[in-house]
Amino acid sequence: MEFVKCLGHPEEFYNLLRFRIGGRRKVMPKMDQDSLSSSLKTCYKYLNQTSRSFAAVIEALDGEMRNAVCIFYLVLRALDTLEDDMTISVEKKVPLLHNFHSFLYEPDWRFMESKEKDRQVLEDFPTYCHYVAGLVGIGLSRLFSASEFEDPLVGEDEERANSMGLFLQKTNIIRDYLEDQQEGREFWPQEVWGRYAKKLGDFAKPENIDLAVQCLNELITNALHHIPDVITYLSRLRNQSVFNFCAIPQVMAIATLAACYNNAQVFKGVVKIRKGQAVTLMMDATNMPAVKAIIYQYMEEIYHRIPDSDPSSSKTRQIISTIRTQNLPNCQLISRSHYSPIYLSFVMLLAALSWQYLSTLSQVTEDYVQTGEH
Protein backbone atom coordinates (compact mmCIF):
# COMPACT_ATOMS: atom_id res chain seq x y z
CA MET A 1 0.00 0.00 0.00
CA GLU A 2 2.81 2.43 0.83
CA PHE A 3 4.38 1.64 -2.56
CA VAL A 4 1.14 2.62 -4.31
CA LYS A 5 1.00 5.86 -2.32
CA CYS A 6 4.55 6.69 -3.41
CA LEU A 7 3.84 6.29 -7.14
CA GLY A 8 2.77 9.92 -7.38
CA HIS A 9 5.58 11.07 -5.08
CA PRO A 10 8.83 9.43 -6.26
CA GLU A 11 10.93 11.85 -4.21
CA GLU A 12 9.30 10.42 -1.08
CA PHE A 13 10.32 6.91 -2.04
CA TYR A 14 13.86 8.15 -2.61
CA ASN A 15 13.82 9.64 0.87
CA LEU A 16 12.48 6.40 2.32
CA LEU A 17 15.50 4.67 0.82
CA ARG A 18 17.87 7.34 2.14
CA PHE A 19 16.28 7.17 5.58
CA ARG A 20 16.65 3.40 5.76
CA ILE A 21 20.26 3.22 4.60
CA GLY A 22 21.61 5.87 6.93
CA GLY A 23 19.70 9.10 6.60
CA ARG A 24 17.86 8.51 9.85
CA ARG A 25 21.07 8.64 11.87
CA LYS A 26 21.97 12.04 10.45
CA VAL A 27 18.76 13.46 11.90
CA MET A 28 18.42 11.17 14.93
CA PRO A 29 21.80 9.77 16.01
CA LYS A 30 21.72 6.47 17.88
CA MET A 31 22.01 6.88 21.64
CA ASP A 32 24.73 4.95 23.48
CA GLN A 33 22.68 2.82 25.86
CA ASP A 34 25.76 1.22 27.42
CA SER A 35 26.89 4.53 28.92
CA LEU A 36 23.65 4.99 30.87
CA SER A 37 23.16 4.20 34.53
CA SER A 38 20.59 1.56 35.42
CA SER A 39 18.11 4.22 36.57
CA LEU A 40 18.45 6.16 33.30
CA LYS A 41 18.00 2.96 31.31
CA THR A 42 14.73 2.47 33.20
CA CYS A 43 13.69 6.04 32.35
CA TYR A 44 14.32 5.51 28.64
CA LYS A 45 12.49 2.19 28.75
CA TYR A 46 9.42 3.96 30.15
CA LEU A 47 9.88 6.79 27.64
CA ASN A 48 9.71 4.36 24.71
CA GLN A 49 6.71 2.61 26.24
CA THR A 50 4.96 5.96 26.66
CA SER A 51 5.73 7.47 23.28
CA ARG A 52 8.16 6.10 20.71
CA SER A 53 7.70 9.19 18.56
CA PHE A 54 8.81 11.60 21.28
CA ALA A 55 11.45 9.14 22.42
CA ALA A 56 13.10 9.35 19.01
CA VAL A 57 13.54 13.13 19.05
CA ILE A 58 14.44 13.22 22.75
CA GLU A 59 17.16 10.59 22.32
CA ALA A 60 18.69 12.69 19.52
CA LEU A 61 19.33 15.66 21.83
CA ASP A 62 22.92 16.46 22.75
CA GLY A 63 24.62 15.54 26.02
CA GLU A 64 22.96 15.99 29.38
CA MET A 65 20.06 17.85 27.77
CA ARG A 66 18.80 14.46 26.56
CA ASN A 67 18.47 13.03 30.07
CA ALA A 68 16.92 16.21 31.50
CA VAL A 69 14.23 16.32 28.80
CA CYS A 70 13.56 12.58 29.17
CA ILE A 71 12.85 12.94 32.89
CA PHE A 72 10.94 16.20 32.37
CA TYR A 73 8.69 14.50 29.81
CA LEU A 74 8.02 11.44 31.98
CA VAL A 75 7.08 13.55 35.00
CA LEU A 76 4.71 15.69 32.95
CA ARG A 77 3.11 12.64 31.34
CA ALA A 78 2.48 11.17 34.78
CA LEU A 79 0.94 14.45 35.98
CA ASP A 80 -1.16 14.69 32.80
CA THR A 81 -2.43 11.12 33.23
CA LEU A 82 -3.45 11.85 36.80
CA GLU A 83 -5.09 15.17 35.92
CA ASP A 84 -7.03 13.71 32.97
CA ASP A 85 -8.47 10.81 35.00
CA MET A 86 -12.11 11.78 35.48
CA THR A 87 -12.74 8.86 37.86
CA ILE A 88 -10.72 10.59 40.60
CA SER A 89 -12.69 13.04 42.71
CA VAL A 90 -11.48 16.63 42.89
CA GLU A 91 -11.07 16.26 46.67
CA LYS A 92 -8.58 13.44 46.13
CA LYS A 93 -6.99 14.70 42.91
CA VAL A 94 -5.93 18.19 44.04
CA PRO A 95 -3.79 16.95 47.00
CA LEU A 96 -2.26 14.29 44.74
CA LEU A 97 -1.25 16.93 42.21
CA HIS A 98 0.09 19.31 44.86
CA ASN A 99 2.19 16.56 46.49
CA PHE A 100 3.23 14.79 43.31
CA HIS A 101 6.77 16.17 43.47
CA SER A 102 7.33 14.33 46.76
CA PHE A 103 6.19 11.02 45.28
CA LEU A 104 9.10 11.16 42.84
CA TYR A 105 11.41 10.32 45.75
CA GLU A 106 9.36 7.31 46.81
CA PRO A 107 10.34 4.38 44.52
CA ASP A 108 7.46 2.21 45.73
CA TRP A 109 4.72 4.83 45.29
CA ARG A 110 1.90 3.75 43.00
CA PHE A 111 -1.60 4.99 42.23
CA MET A 112 -3.87 2.04 41.55
CA GLU A 113 -7.33 3.53 42.09
CA SER A 114 -8.07 4.61 38.52
CA LYS A 115 -11.15 3.03 36.96
CA GLU A 116 -12.56 3.05 33.45
CA LYS A 117 -12.78 6.63 32.29
CA ASP A 118 -16.04 8.52 32.43
CA ARG A 119 -17.02 10.76 29.58
CA GLN A 120 -14.76 13.81 29.54
CA VAL A 121 -16.10 17.12 28.27
CA LEU A 122 -13.66 19.99 27.96
CA GLU A 123 -15.06 23.28 29.24
CA ASP A 124 -12.11 25.69 28.95
CA PHE A 125 -10.21 25.00 25.74
CA PRO A 126 -7.51 27.73 25.88
CA THR A 127 -6.69 27.09 29.54
CA TYR A 128 -6.56 23.33 29.02
CA CYS A 129 -4.18 23.64 26.07
CA HIS A 130 -1.96 26.03 28.02
CA TYR A 131 -1.61 23.73 31.01
CA VAL A 132 -1.13 20.46 29.13
CA ALA A 133 1.04 21.77 26.29
CA GLY A 134 1.94 25.44 26.64
CA LEU A 135 3.66 24.92 29.98
CA VAL A 136 5.62 22.06 28.44
CA GLY A 137 6.93 24.44 25.78
CA ILE A 138 7.81 27.00 28.44
CA GLY A 139 9.56 24.45 30.64
CA LEU A 140 11.58 23.00 27.76
CA SER A 141 12.59 26.47 26.62
CA ARG A 142 13.90 27.29 30.07
CA LEU A 143 15.90 24.06 30.02
CA PHE A 144 17.40 24.96 26.65
CA SER A 145 18.48 28.36 27.95
CA ALA A 146 19.66 27.17 31.38
CA SER A 147 21.90 24.60 29.69
CA GLU A 148 23.35 27.42 27.54
CA PHE A 149 22.49 25.42 24.45
CA GLU A 150 20.30 28.38 23.53
CA ASP A 151 20.29 32.11 24.25
CA PRO A 152 18.44 33.40 27.37
CA LEU A 153 15.74 34.93 25.14
CA VAL A 154 14.49 31.46 24.19
CA GLY A 155 13.59 30.72 27.81
CA GLU A 156 12.40 34.24 28.61
CA ASP A 157 9.87 34.60 25.78
CA GLU A 158 7.03 32.60 27.31
CA GLU A 159 4.47 33.74 24.76
CA ARG A 160 6.24 32.08 21.86
CA ALA A 161 7.22 29.02 23.87
CA ASN A 162 3.56 28.67 24.83
CA SER A 163 2.53 28.88 21.16
CA MET A 164 4.90 26.03 20.29
CA GLY A 165 3.02 23.75 22.65
CA LEU A 166 -0.44 25.04 21.80
CA PHE A 167 0.05 24.49 18.08
CA LEU A 168 0.91 20.81 18.59
CA GLN A 169 -1.89 20.26 21.09
CA LYS A 170 -4.56 21.89 18.93
CA THR A 171 -3.44 19.86 15.92
CA ASN A 172 -3.77 16.59 17.84
CA ILE A 173 -7.20 17.57 19.16
CA ILE A 174 -8.44 18.54 15.70
CA ARG A 175 -7.15 15.40 14.01
CA ASP A 176 -8.36 12.98 16.70
CA TYR A 177 -12.05 13.99 16.66
CA LEU A 178 -13.39 10.54 15.79
CA GLU A 179 -11.02 8.57 18.01
CA ASP A 180 -11.85 10.78 20.99
CA GLN A 181 -15.57 10.42 20.33
CA GLN A 182 -15.23 6.64 20.27
CA GLU A 183 -13.24 6.73 23.52
CA GLY A 184 -15.76 8.99 25.25
CA ARG A 185 -13.63 12.15 25.22
CA GLU A 186 -14.59 15.60 23.97
CA PHE A 187 -11.77 18.09 23.46
CA TRP A 188 -13.19 20.34 20.75
CA PRO A 189 -14.22 23.68 22.33
CA GLN A 190 -17.94 24.07 22.82
CA GLU A 191 -17.78 27.81 22.15
CA VAL A 192 -16.89 26.84 18.56
CA TRP A 193 -18.78 23.63 17.80
CA GLY A 194 -21.87 24.92 19.66
CA ARG A 195 -22.47 27.30 16.75
CA TYR A 196 -22.73 24.37 14.34
CA ALA A 197 -24.44 21.55 16.27
CA LYS A 198 -26.35 20.74 19.45
CA LYS A 199 -23.97 17.91 20.35
CA LEU A 200 -20.36 17.39 19.28
CA GLY A 201 -21.10 13.77 18.40
CA ASP A 202 -23.60 14.94 15.77
CA PHE A 203 -20.72 15.78 13.42
CA ALA A 204 -20.21 12.07 12.76
CA LYS A 205 -23.69 11.84 11.21
CA PRO A 206 -23.72 12.07 7.39
CA GLU A 207 -26.49 14.68 7.35
CA ASN A 208 -24.31 17.06 9.38
CA ILE A 209 -21.10 16.71 7.38
CA ASP A 210 -21.21 20.18 5.81
CA LEU A 211 -21.52 21.92 9.17
CA ALA A 212 -18.90 19.57 10.62
CA VAL A 213 -16.37 20.58 7.97
CA GLN A 214 -17.11 24.27 8.54
CA CYS A 215 -16.39 23.81 12.24
CA LEU A 216 -13.23 21.88 11.39
CA ASN A 217 -12.02 24.70 9.14
CA GLU A 218 -12.64 27.27 11.87
CA LEU A 219 -10.57 25.28 14.37
CA ILE A 220 -7.73 24.85 11.88
CA THR A 221 -7.81 28.58 11.14
CA ASN A 222 -7.49 29.22 14.88
CA ALA A 223 -4.49 26.89 15.12
CA LEU A 224 -2.76 28.58 12.17
CA HIS A 225 -2.51 31.78 14.23
CA HIS A 226 0.31 30.15 16.20
CA ILE A 227 2.54 29.68 13.14
CA PRO A 228 4.07 33.21 13.20
CA ASP A 229 5.20 32.53 16.77
CA VAL A 230 6.52 29.10 15.73
CA ILE A 231 8.61 30.68 12.96
CA THR A 232 10.00 33.30 15.33
CA TYR A 233 10.83 30.71 17.98
CA LEU A 234 12.59 28.31 15.61
CA SER A 235 14.57 31.12 13.99
CA ARG A 236 16.22 31.83 17.36
CA LEU A 237 17.58 28.31 17.92
CA ARG A 238 21.29 27.70 17.33
CA ASN A 239 21.90 24.14 18.61
CA GLN A 240 21.25 21.61 15.84
CA SER A 241 19.84 18.88 18.07
CA VAL A 242 17.49 21.34 19.79
CA PHE A 243 16.41 22.70 16.41
CA ASN A 244 15.59 19.20 15.12
CA PHE A 245 13.79 18.36 18.37
CA CYS A 246 11.57 21.44 18.02
CA ALA A 247 11.17 21.71 14.25
CA ILE A 248 10.26 18.13 13.32
CA PRO A 249 7.04 17.94 15.40
CA GLN A 250 6.01 21.40 14.18
CA VAL A 251 6.32 20.60 10.47
CA MET A 252 4.53 17.29 11.07
CA ALA A 253 1.69 19.26 12.65
CA ILE A 254 1.57 21.73 9.75
CA ALA A 255 1.37 18.87 7.25
CA THR A 256 -1.35 17.22 9.34
CA LEU A 257 -3.49 20.37 9.40
CA ALA A 258 -3.12 20.68 5.64
CA ALA A 259 -4.34 17.09 5.28
CA CYS A 260 -7.29 17.76 7.59
CA TYR A 261 -8.38 21.11 6.16
CA ASN A 262 -11.81 20.95 4.47
CA ASN A 263 -11.58 17.15 4.70
CA ALA A 264 -14.76 15.29 5.68
CA GLN A 265 -12.68 12.17 6.32
CA VAL A 266 -11.81 13.58 9.75
CA PHE A 267 -15.35 12.59 10.80
CA LYS A 268 -15.29 9.18 9.14
CA GLY A 269 -11.88 7.67 9.82
CA VAL A 270 -8.19 8.36 10.30
CA VAL A 271 -6.50 11.24 8.50
CA LYS A 272 -2.75 10.88 8.41
CA ILE A 273 0.17 11.96 6.30
CA ARG A 274 1.96 9.40 4.14
CA LYS A 275 4.91 7.53 5.59
CA GLY A 276 7.14 8.80 2.80
CA GLN A 277 5.88 12.31 3.46
CA ALA A 278 6.75 11.98 7.16
CA VAL A 279 10.26 10.74 6.42
CA THR A 280 10.82 13.56 3.93
CA LEU A 281 9.77 16.12 6.52
CA MET A 282 12.05 14.59 9.15
CA MET A 283 15.04 14.70 6.83
CA ASP A 284 14.34 18.16 5.41
CA ALA A 285 13.41 20.10 8.55
CA THR A 286 16.98 20.58 9.78
CA ASN A 287 17.46 24.27 9.00
CA MET A 288 15.35 27.41 8.99
CA PRO A 289 15.20 27.99 5.21
CA ALA A 290 13.94 24.43 4.74
CA VAL A 291 11.35 24.81 7.49
CA LYS A 292 10.09 28.04 5.92
CA ALA A 293 9.82 26.31 2.56
CA ILE A 294 7.80 23.50 4.15
CA ILE A 295 5.47 26.01 5.82
CA TYR A 296 5.04 27.88 2.54
CA GLN A 297 4.18 24.66 0.72
CA TYR A 298 1.42 23.66 3.13
CA MET A 299 0.05 27.17 3.53
CA GLU A 300 -0.38 27.36 -0.25
CA GLU A 301 -1.99 23.92 -0.22
CA ILE A 302 -4.58 25.11 2.31
CA TYR A 303 -5.04 28.47 0.60
CA HIS A 304 -5.99 26.90 -2.72
CA ARG A 305 -8.57 24.66 -1.01
CA ILE A 306 -10.43 27.40 0.87
CA PRO A 307 -14.12 27.26 -0.17
CA ASP A 308 -15.59 30.68 -0.88
CA SER A 309 -18.73 29.59 0.97
CA ASP A 310 -16.87 28.67 4.15
CA PRO A 311 -17.79 31.01 7.05
CA SER A 312 -14.13 31.22 8.10
CA SER A 313 -12.74 31.70 4.58
CA SER A 314 -11.78 35.38 5.01
CA LYS A 315 -10.06 34.70 8.34
CA THR A 316 -8.20 31.73 6.87
CA ARG A 317 -6.95 33.81 3.93
CA GLN A 318 -5.97 36.60 6.30
CA ILE A 319 -3.80 34.46 8.61
CA ILE A 320 -2.13 32.76 5.64
CA SER A 321 -1.35 36.18 4.19
CA THR A 322 0.18 37.16 7.52
CA ILE A 323 2.30 34.01 7.56
CA ARG A 324 3.47 34.76 4.02
CA THR A 325 4.94 38.07 5.20
CA GLN A 326 7.46 36.25 7.40
CA ASN A 327 9.93 35.93 4.52
CA LEU A 328 8.61 32.59 3.33
CA PRO A 329 10.38 31.58 0.10
CA ASN A 330 8.25 31.26 -3.02
CA CYS A 331 9.86 27.96 -3.93
CA GLN A 332 9.96 24.27 -3.20
CA LEU A 333 12.63 22.66 -1.08
CA ILE A 334 15.79 22.00 -3.06
CA SER A 335 15.68 18.35 -2.12
CA ARG A 336 12.28 18.07 -3.79
CA SER A 337 13.04 19.75 -7.09
CA HIS A 338 16.50 18.96 -8.41
CA TYR A 339 15.93 15.40 -9.61
CA SER A 340 15.73 14.82 -13.36
CA PRO A 341 12.90 12.72 -14.83
CA ILE A 342 15.39 9.99 -15.79
CA TYR A 343 16.77 9.90 -12.27
CA LEU A 344 13.29 9.73 -10.77
CA SER A 345 12.39 6.89 -13.13
CA PHE A 346 15.45 5.03 -11.94
CA VAL A 347 14.42 5.63 -8.36
CA MET A 348 10.98 4.21 -9.04
CA LEU A 349 12.49 1.10 -10.63
CA LEU A 350 14.80 0.68 -7.68
CA ALA A 351 11.87 1.22 -5.36
CA ALA A 352 9.86 -1.53 -6.99
CA LEU A 353 12.76 -3.97 -6.61
CA SER A 354 13.46 -2.89 -3.04
CA TRP A 355 10.00 -2.68 -1.52
CA GLN A 356 10.30 -5.88 0.48
CA TYR A 357 13.41 -4.46 2.07
CA LEU A 358 11.67 -1.22 2.89
CA SER A 359 8.77 -3.02 4.55
CA THR A 360 10.96 -3.28 7.63
CA LEU A 361 11.24 0.50 7.88
CA SER A 362 11.86 1.75 11.40
CA GLN A 363 8.84 1.96 13.69
CA VAL A 364 9.66 5.57 14.49
CA THR A 365 8.10 6.83 11.27
CA GLU A 366 4.97 4.77 11.83
CA ASP A 367 4.56 6.35 15.27
CA TYR A 368 4.93 9.86 13.91
CA VAL A 369 2.19 9.26 11.37
CA GLN A 370 -0.27 7.08 13.27
CA THR A 371 -0.11 8.24 16.89
CA GLY A 372 -1.00 11.49 18.55
CA GLU A 373 -0.93 12.45 22.17
CA HIS A 374 -3.01 14.73 24.38
Short mmCIF file of N, CA and C in Angstrom, two decimals, residues 3 15 26 33 55 113 193 209 216 240 270 282 294 351-352 372:
data_model
loop_
_atom_site.label_atom_id
_atom_site.label_comp_id
_atom_site.label_asym_id
_atom_site.label_seq_id
_atom_site.Cartn_x
_atom_site.Cartn_y
_atom_site.Cartn_z
N PHE A 3 3.78 1.53 -1.23
CA PHE A 3 4.38 1.64 -2.56
C PHE A 3 3.42 2.36 -3.50
N ASN A 15 13.49 9.31 -0.50
CA ASN A 15 13.82 9.64 0.87
C ASN A 15 13.60 8.48 1.82
N LYS A 26 21.51 10.67 10.59
CA LYS A 26 21.97 12.04 10.45
C LYS A 26 21.03 13.00 11.18
N GLN A 33 23.36 3.36 24.69
CA GLN A 33 22.68 2.82 25.86
C GLN A 33 23.65 2.31 26.91
N ALA A 55 10.19 9.75 22.00
CA ALA A 55 11.45 9.14 22.42
C ALA A 55 12.52 9.33 21.36
N GLU A 113 -5.89 3.36 41.87
CA GLU A 113 -7.33 3.53 42.09
C GLU A 113 -8.08 4.02 40.85
N TRP A 193 -17.88 24.60 18.41
CA TRP A 193 -18.78 23.63 17.80
C TRP A 193 -20.25 23.89 18.16
N ILE A 209 -22.50 16.65 7.80
CA ILE A 209 -21.10 16.71 7.38
C ILE A 209 -20.68 18.11 6.92
N LEU A 216 -14.61 22.33 11.53
CA LEU A 216 -13.23 21.88 11.39
C LEU A 216 -12.35 22.99 10.82
N GLN A 240 21.89 22.44 16.87
CA GLN A 240 21.25 21.61 15.84
C GLN A 240 20.30 20.57 16.42
N VAL A 270 -9.49 7.80 9.90
CA VAL A 270 -8.19 8.36 10.30
C VAL A 270 -7.60 9.18 9.16
N MET A 282 11.03 14.81 8.11
CA MET A 282 12.05 14.59 9.15
C MET A 282 13.44 14.89 8.62
N ILE A 294 8.84 24.47 3.83
CA ILE A 294 7.80 23.50 4.15
C ILE A 294 6.51 24.22 4.55
N ALA A 351 12.86 1.35 -6.42
CA ALA A 351 11.87 1.22 -5.36
C ALA A 351 11.06 -0.05 -5.52
N ALA A 352 10.66 -0.34 -6.74
CA ALA A 352 9.86 -1.53 -6.99
C ALA A 352 10.63 -2.80 -6.62
N GLY A 372 -0.97 10.12 18.06
CA GLY A 372 -1.00 11.49 18.55
C GLY A 372 -1.24 11.43 20.04
#
